[in-house]
Coordinates of C-alpha atoms in Angstrom, one line a residue:
X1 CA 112.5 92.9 135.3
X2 CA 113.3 94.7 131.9
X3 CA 110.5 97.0 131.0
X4 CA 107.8 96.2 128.5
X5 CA 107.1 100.3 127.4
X6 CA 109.3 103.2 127.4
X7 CA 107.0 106.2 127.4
X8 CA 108.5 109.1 125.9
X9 CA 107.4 112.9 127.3
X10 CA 109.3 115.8 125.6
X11 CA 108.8 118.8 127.4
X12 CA 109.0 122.6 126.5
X13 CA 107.4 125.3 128.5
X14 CA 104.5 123.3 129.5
X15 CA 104.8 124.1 133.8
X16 CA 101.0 124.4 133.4
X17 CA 100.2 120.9 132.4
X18 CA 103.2 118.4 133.3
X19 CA 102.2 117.3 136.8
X20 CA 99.0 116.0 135.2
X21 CA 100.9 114.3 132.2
X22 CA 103.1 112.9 134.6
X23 CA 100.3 111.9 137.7
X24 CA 98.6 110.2 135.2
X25 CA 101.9 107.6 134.2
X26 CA 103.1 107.2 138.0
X27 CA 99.8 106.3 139.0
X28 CA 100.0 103.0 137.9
X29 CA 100.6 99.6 139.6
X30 CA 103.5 97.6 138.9
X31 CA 105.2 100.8 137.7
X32 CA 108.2 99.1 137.1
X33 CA 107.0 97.7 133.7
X34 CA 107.2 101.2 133.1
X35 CA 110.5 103.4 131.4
X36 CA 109.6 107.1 131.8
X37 CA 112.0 109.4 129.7
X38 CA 111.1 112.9 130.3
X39 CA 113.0 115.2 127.8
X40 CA 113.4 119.0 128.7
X41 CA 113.8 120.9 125.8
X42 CA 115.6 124.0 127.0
X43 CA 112.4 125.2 128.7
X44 CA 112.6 128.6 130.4
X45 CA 109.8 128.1 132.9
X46 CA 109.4 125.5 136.0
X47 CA 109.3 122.4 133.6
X48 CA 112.3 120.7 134.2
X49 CA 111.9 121.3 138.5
X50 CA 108.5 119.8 138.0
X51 CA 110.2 116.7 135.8
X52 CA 113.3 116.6 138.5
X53 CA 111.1 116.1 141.1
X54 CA 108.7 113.0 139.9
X55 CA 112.6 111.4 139.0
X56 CA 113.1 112.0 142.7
X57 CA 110.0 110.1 143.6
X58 CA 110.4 107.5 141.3
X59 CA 113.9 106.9 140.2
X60 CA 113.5 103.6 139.5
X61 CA 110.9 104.4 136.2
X62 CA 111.4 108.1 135.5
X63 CA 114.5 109.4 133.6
X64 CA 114.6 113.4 132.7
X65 CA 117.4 114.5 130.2
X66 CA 117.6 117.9 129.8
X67 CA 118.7 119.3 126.9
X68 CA 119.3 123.0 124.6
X69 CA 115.9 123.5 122.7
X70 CA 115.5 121.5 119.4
X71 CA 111.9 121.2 118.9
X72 CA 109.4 118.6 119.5
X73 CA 110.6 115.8 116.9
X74 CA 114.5 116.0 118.5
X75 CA 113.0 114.8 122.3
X76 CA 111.2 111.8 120.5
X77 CA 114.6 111.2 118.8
X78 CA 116.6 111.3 121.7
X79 CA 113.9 109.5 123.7
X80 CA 113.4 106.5 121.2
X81 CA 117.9 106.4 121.5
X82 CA 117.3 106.2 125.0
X83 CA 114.9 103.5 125.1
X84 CA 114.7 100.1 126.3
X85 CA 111.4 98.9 126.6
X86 CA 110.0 96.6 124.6
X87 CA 107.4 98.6 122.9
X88 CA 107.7 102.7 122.7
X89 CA 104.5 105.3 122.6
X90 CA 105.1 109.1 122.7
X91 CA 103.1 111.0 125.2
X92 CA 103.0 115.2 125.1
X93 CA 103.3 117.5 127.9
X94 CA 100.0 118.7 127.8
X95 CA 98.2 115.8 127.1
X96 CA 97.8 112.7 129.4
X97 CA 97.1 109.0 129.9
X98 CA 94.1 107.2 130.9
X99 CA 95.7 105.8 134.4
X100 CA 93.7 102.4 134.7
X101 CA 93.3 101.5 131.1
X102 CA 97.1 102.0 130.9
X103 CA 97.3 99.5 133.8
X104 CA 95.5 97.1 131.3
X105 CA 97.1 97.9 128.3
X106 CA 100.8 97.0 130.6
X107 CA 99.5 93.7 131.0
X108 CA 98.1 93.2 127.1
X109 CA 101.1 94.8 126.4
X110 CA 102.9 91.6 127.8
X111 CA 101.2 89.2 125.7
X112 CA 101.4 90.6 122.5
X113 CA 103.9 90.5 119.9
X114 CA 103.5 92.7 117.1
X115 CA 105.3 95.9 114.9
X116 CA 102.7 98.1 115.3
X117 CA 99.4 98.7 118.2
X118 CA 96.5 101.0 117.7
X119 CA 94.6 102.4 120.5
X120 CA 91.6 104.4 120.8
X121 CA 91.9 108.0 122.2
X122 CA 89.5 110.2 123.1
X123 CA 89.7 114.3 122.7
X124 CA 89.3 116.7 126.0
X125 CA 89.1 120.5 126.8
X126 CA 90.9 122.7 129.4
X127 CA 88.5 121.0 131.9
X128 CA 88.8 117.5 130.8
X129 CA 85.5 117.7 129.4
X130 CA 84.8 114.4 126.9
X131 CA 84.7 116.4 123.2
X132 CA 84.9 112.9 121.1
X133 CA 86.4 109.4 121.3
X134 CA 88.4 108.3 118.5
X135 CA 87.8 103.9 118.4
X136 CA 88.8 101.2 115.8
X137 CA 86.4 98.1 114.3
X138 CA 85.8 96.4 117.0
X139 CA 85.8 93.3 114.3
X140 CA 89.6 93.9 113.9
X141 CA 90.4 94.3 117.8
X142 CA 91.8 91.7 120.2
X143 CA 94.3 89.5 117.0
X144 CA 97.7 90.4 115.2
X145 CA 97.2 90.4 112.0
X146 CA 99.5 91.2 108.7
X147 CA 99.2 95.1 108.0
X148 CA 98.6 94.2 104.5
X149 CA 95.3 92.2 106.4
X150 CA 94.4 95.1 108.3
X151 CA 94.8 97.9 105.6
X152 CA 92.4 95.9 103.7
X153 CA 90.2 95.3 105.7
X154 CA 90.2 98.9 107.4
X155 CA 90.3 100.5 103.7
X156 CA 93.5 102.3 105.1
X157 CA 95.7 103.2 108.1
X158 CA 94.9 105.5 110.8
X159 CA 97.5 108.2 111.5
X160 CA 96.9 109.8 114.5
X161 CA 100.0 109.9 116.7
X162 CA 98.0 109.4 119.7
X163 CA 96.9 106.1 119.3
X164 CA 100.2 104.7 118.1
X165 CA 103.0 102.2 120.2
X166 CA 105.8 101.3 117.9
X167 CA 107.8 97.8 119.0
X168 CA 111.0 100.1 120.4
X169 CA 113.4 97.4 117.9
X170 CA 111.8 98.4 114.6
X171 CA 112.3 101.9 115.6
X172 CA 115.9 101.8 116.3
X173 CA 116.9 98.8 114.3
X174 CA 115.5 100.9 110.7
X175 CA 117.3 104.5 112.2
X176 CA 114.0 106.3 112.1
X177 CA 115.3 109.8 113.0
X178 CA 112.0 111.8 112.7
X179 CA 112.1 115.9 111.7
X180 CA 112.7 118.0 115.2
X181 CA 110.3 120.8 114.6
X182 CA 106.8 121.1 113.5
X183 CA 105.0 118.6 111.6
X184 CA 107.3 115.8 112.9
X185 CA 104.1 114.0 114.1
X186 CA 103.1 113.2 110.2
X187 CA 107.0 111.7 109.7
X188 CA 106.5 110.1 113.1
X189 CA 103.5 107.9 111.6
X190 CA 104.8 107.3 108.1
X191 CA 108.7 107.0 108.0
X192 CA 108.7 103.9 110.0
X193 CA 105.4 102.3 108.1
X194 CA 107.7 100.6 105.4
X195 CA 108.9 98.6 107.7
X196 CA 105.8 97.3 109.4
X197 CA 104.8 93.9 108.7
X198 CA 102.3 93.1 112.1
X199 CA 100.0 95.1 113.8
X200 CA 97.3 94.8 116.8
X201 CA 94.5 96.6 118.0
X202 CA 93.3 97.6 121.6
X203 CA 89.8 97.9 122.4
X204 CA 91.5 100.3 125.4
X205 CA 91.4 104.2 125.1
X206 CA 94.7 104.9 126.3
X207 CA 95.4 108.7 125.2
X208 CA 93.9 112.0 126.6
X209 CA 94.6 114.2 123.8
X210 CA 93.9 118.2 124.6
X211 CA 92.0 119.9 121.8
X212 CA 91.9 124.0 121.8
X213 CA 95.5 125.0 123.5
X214 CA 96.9 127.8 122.4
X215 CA 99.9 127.6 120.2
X216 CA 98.9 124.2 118.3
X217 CA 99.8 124.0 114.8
X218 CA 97.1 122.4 113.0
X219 CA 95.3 125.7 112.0
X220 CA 95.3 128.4 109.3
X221 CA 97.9 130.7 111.7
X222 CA 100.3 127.4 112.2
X223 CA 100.4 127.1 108.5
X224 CA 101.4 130.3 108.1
X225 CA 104.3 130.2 111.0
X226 CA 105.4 127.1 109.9
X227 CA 105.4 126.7 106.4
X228 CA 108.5 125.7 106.5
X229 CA 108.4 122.8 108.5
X230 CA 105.7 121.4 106.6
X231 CA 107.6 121.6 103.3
X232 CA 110.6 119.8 104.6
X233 CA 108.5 117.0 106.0
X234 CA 106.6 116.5 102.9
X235 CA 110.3 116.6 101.0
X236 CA 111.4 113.8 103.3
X237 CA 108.4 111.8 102.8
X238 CA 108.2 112.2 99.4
X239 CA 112.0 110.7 98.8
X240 CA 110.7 108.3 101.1
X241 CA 108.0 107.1 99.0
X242 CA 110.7 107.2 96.0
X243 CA 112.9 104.7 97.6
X244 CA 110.2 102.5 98.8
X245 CA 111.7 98.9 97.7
X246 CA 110.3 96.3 96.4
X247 CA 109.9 94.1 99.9
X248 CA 107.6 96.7 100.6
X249 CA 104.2 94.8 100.7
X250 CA 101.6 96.2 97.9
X251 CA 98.9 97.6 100.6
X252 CA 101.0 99.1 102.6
X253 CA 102.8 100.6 99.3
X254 CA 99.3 102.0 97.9
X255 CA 98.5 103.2 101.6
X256 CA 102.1 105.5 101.3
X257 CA 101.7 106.5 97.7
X258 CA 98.0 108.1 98.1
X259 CA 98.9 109.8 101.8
X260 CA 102.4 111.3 99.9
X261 CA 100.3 112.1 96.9
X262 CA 97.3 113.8 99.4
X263 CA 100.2 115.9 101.6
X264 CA 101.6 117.1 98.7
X265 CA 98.4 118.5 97.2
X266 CA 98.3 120.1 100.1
X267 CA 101.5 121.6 100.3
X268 CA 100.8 122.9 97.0
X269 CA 97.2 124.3 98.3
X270 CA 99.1 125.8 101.6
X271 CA 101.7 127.7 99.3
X272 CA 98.8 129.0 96.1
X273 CA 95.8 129.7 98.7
X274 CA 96.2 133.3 99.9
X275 CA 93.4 132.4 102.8
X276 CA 96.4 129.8 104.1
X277 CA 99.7 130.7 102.7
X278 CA 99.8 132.4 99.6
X279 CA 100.4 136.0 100.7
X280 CA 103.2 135.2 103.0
X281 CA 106.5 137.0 102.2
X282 CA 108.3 134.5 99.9
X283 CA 106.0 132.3 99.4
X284 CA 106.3 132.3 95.3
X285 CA 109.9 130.7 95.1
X286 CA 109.0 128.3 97.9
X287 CA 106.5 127.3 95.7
X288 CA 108.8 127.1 92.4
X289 CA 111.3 125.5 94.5
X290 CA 108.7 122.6 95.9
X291 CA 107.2 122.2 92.3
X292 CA 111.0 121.7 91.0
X293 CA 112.2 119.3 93.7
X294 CA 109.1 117.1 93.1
X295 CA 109.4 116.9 89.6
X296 CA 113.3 116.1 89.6
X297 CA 112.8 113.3 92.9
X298 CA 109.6 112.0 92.0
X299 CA 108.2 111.7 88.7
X300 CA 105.0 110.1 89.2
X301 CA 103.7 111.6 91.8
X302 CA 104.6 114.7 90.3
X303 CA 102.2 113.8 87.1
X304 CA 99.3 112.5 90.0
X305 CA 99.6 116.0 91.8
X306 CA 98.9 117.5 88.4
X307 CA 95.5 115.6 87.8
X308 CA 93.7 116.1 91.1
X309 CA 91.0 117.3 90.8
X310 CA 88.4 120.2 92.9
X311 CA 84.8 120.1 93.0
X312 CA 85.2 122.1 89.6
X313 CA 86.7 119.5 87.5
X314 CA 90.1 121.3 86.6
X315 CA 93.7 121.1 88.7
X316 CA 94.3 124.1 90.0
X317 CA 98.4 123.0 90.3
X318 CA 98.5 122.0 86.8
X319 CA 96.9 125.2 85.3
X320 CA 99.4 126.9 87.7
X321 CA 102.2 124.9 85.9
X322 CA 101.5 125.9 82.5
X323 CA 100.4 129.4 82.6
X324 CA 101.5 130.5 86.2
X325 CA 98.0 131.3 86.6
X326 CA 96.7 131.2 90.2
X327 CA 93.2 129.7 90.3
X328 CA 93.6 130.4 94.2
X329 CA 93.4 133.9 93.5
X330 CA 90.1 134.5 91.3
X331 CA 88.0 131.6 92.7
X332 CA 87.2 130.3 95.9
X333 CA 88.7 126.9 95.1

């Protein structure tokens, strides 16, 4: 029986966490619908034993490839390569699956043909405490439908990695390589949206998603670390958007266009802010650099970056542009 999902785990130091990410896949009937790649990414604690020994158990669905470190975005790579099932969703090491909806979602999984399927999530602690559940319009759940239909109606795209599967064909077919490091979860959701014509939505909460770990990068200290990371992705995703062709359907074109235009804003707000980025060592050519690359790859979105407006009715990046003045600096913008 070929599978109908590859799941794909990379794994770096994350001993504490990995039997439970792992319990919660295996647990499963009819586990051979199932591909399990587990990707070591050089860890230096007990992960990969951990990973060895559920392939031992279950060597018909669980495949571990360990490799030299690389970051996050290059075990998704090498997993998607890897993968033959019909449909592919990522799963982190620290986060888990909700065993008996996944059971469910295997067999809607089987019945469904589409690019692109949205499932709810829901948000836990260290105890696996409920903190929130993330769920869709139940009015759009249960059909395929066009994306251009769905961003419509939906007034937009959800892009949380969590609730994402991605038919494995579109993935590899289009050479989505997404960036290896930090970040790579934003790339993971947009790179491959161009090529997305059909999408369905679960009613089933499928992802456990672990809010509060230390080490996560969406806060004020990740922004700092990696400031780097996030430049690069939003370079990538900005020559993206400037290549976007003209078989690209309208909604889904408008959709990439405002979420490129909003990231860069951001990147702009990361690099002049000095309660974010703007004291870090550097940080000033970075900046220049950014401002220049948009300007020379992406004209437009370089003039929309320059109109957007705070809650004070001026653009902080364009006053920044002309005079060099840093708005950042002398108000609380």
């Amino acid at each position: 029986m070929g599978k109908i999902l590859t799941i794909g785990i990379p794994v770096y130091n994350m001993e504490k966490y990995l039997d439970r990410c792992l319990s919660s896949v295996t647990g499963i009937r009819d586990l051979d619908k199932v591909e399990i790649i587990v990707v070591n990414d050089g860890s230096k604690d007990r992960s990969l034993e951990i990973a060895r020994a559920y392939e031992q158990r279950f060597p018909e669905s669980v495949r571990v490839i360990d490799k030299p470190n690389g970051g996050w975005g290059s075990g998704i790579n090498l997993s998607i390569k890897e993968a033959t099932g019909k449909y592919y969703k990522s799963l982190d090491s620290d986060d888990s699956f909700d065993t008996r909806n996944l059971e469910k979602y295997l067999d809607e999984l089987e019945s469904v043909d589409a690019d692109i399927l949205l499932t709810p999530f829901i948000e836990i602690d260290e105890d696996g405490r409920l903190l929130a559940e993330k769920i869709y319009d139940p009015a759009l759940s249960g059909m395929v439908m066009p994306l251009e239909e769905y961003i419509e109606r939906n007034g937009g795209f959800s892009k949380t990695i969590h609730s994402v599967t991605y038919r494995t064909s579109l993935l590899k077919d289009n050479n989505i390589v997404i960036w290896d490091r930090f970040y790579g979860d934003i790339d993971y959701i947009n790179s491959p949206l161009p090529y997305v014509r059909t999408i369905y939505v679960s009613k089933l909460s499928i992802y456990r998603y672990l809010i509060g770990r230390e080490g996560q990068s969406i806060s004020v200290t990740g922004y700092r670390r990696h400031i780097d990371d996030y430049i690069n992705v939003s370079k990538k995703l900005i020559r993206i958007n400037a290549s976007l062709s003209e078989t690209t359907p309208a909604n889904t074109k408008n959709y990439l266009n405002e979420d490129t235009l909003h990231m860069t804003v951001f990147a702009y707000k990361l690099m002049l802010n000095p309660k974010m980025c703007g004291n870090e060592a550097g940080i000033k050519s970075k900046l220049r650099e950014y401002d220049k690359f948009i300007r020379a790859n992406h004209s437009t979105l370089y003039r929309k970056s320059g109109i957007t407006n705070t809650k004070f009715g001026i653009s902080p990046i364009k006053i920044w542009r002309l005079t060099g003045i840093n708005l950042y600096k002398i108000f609380e913008i």
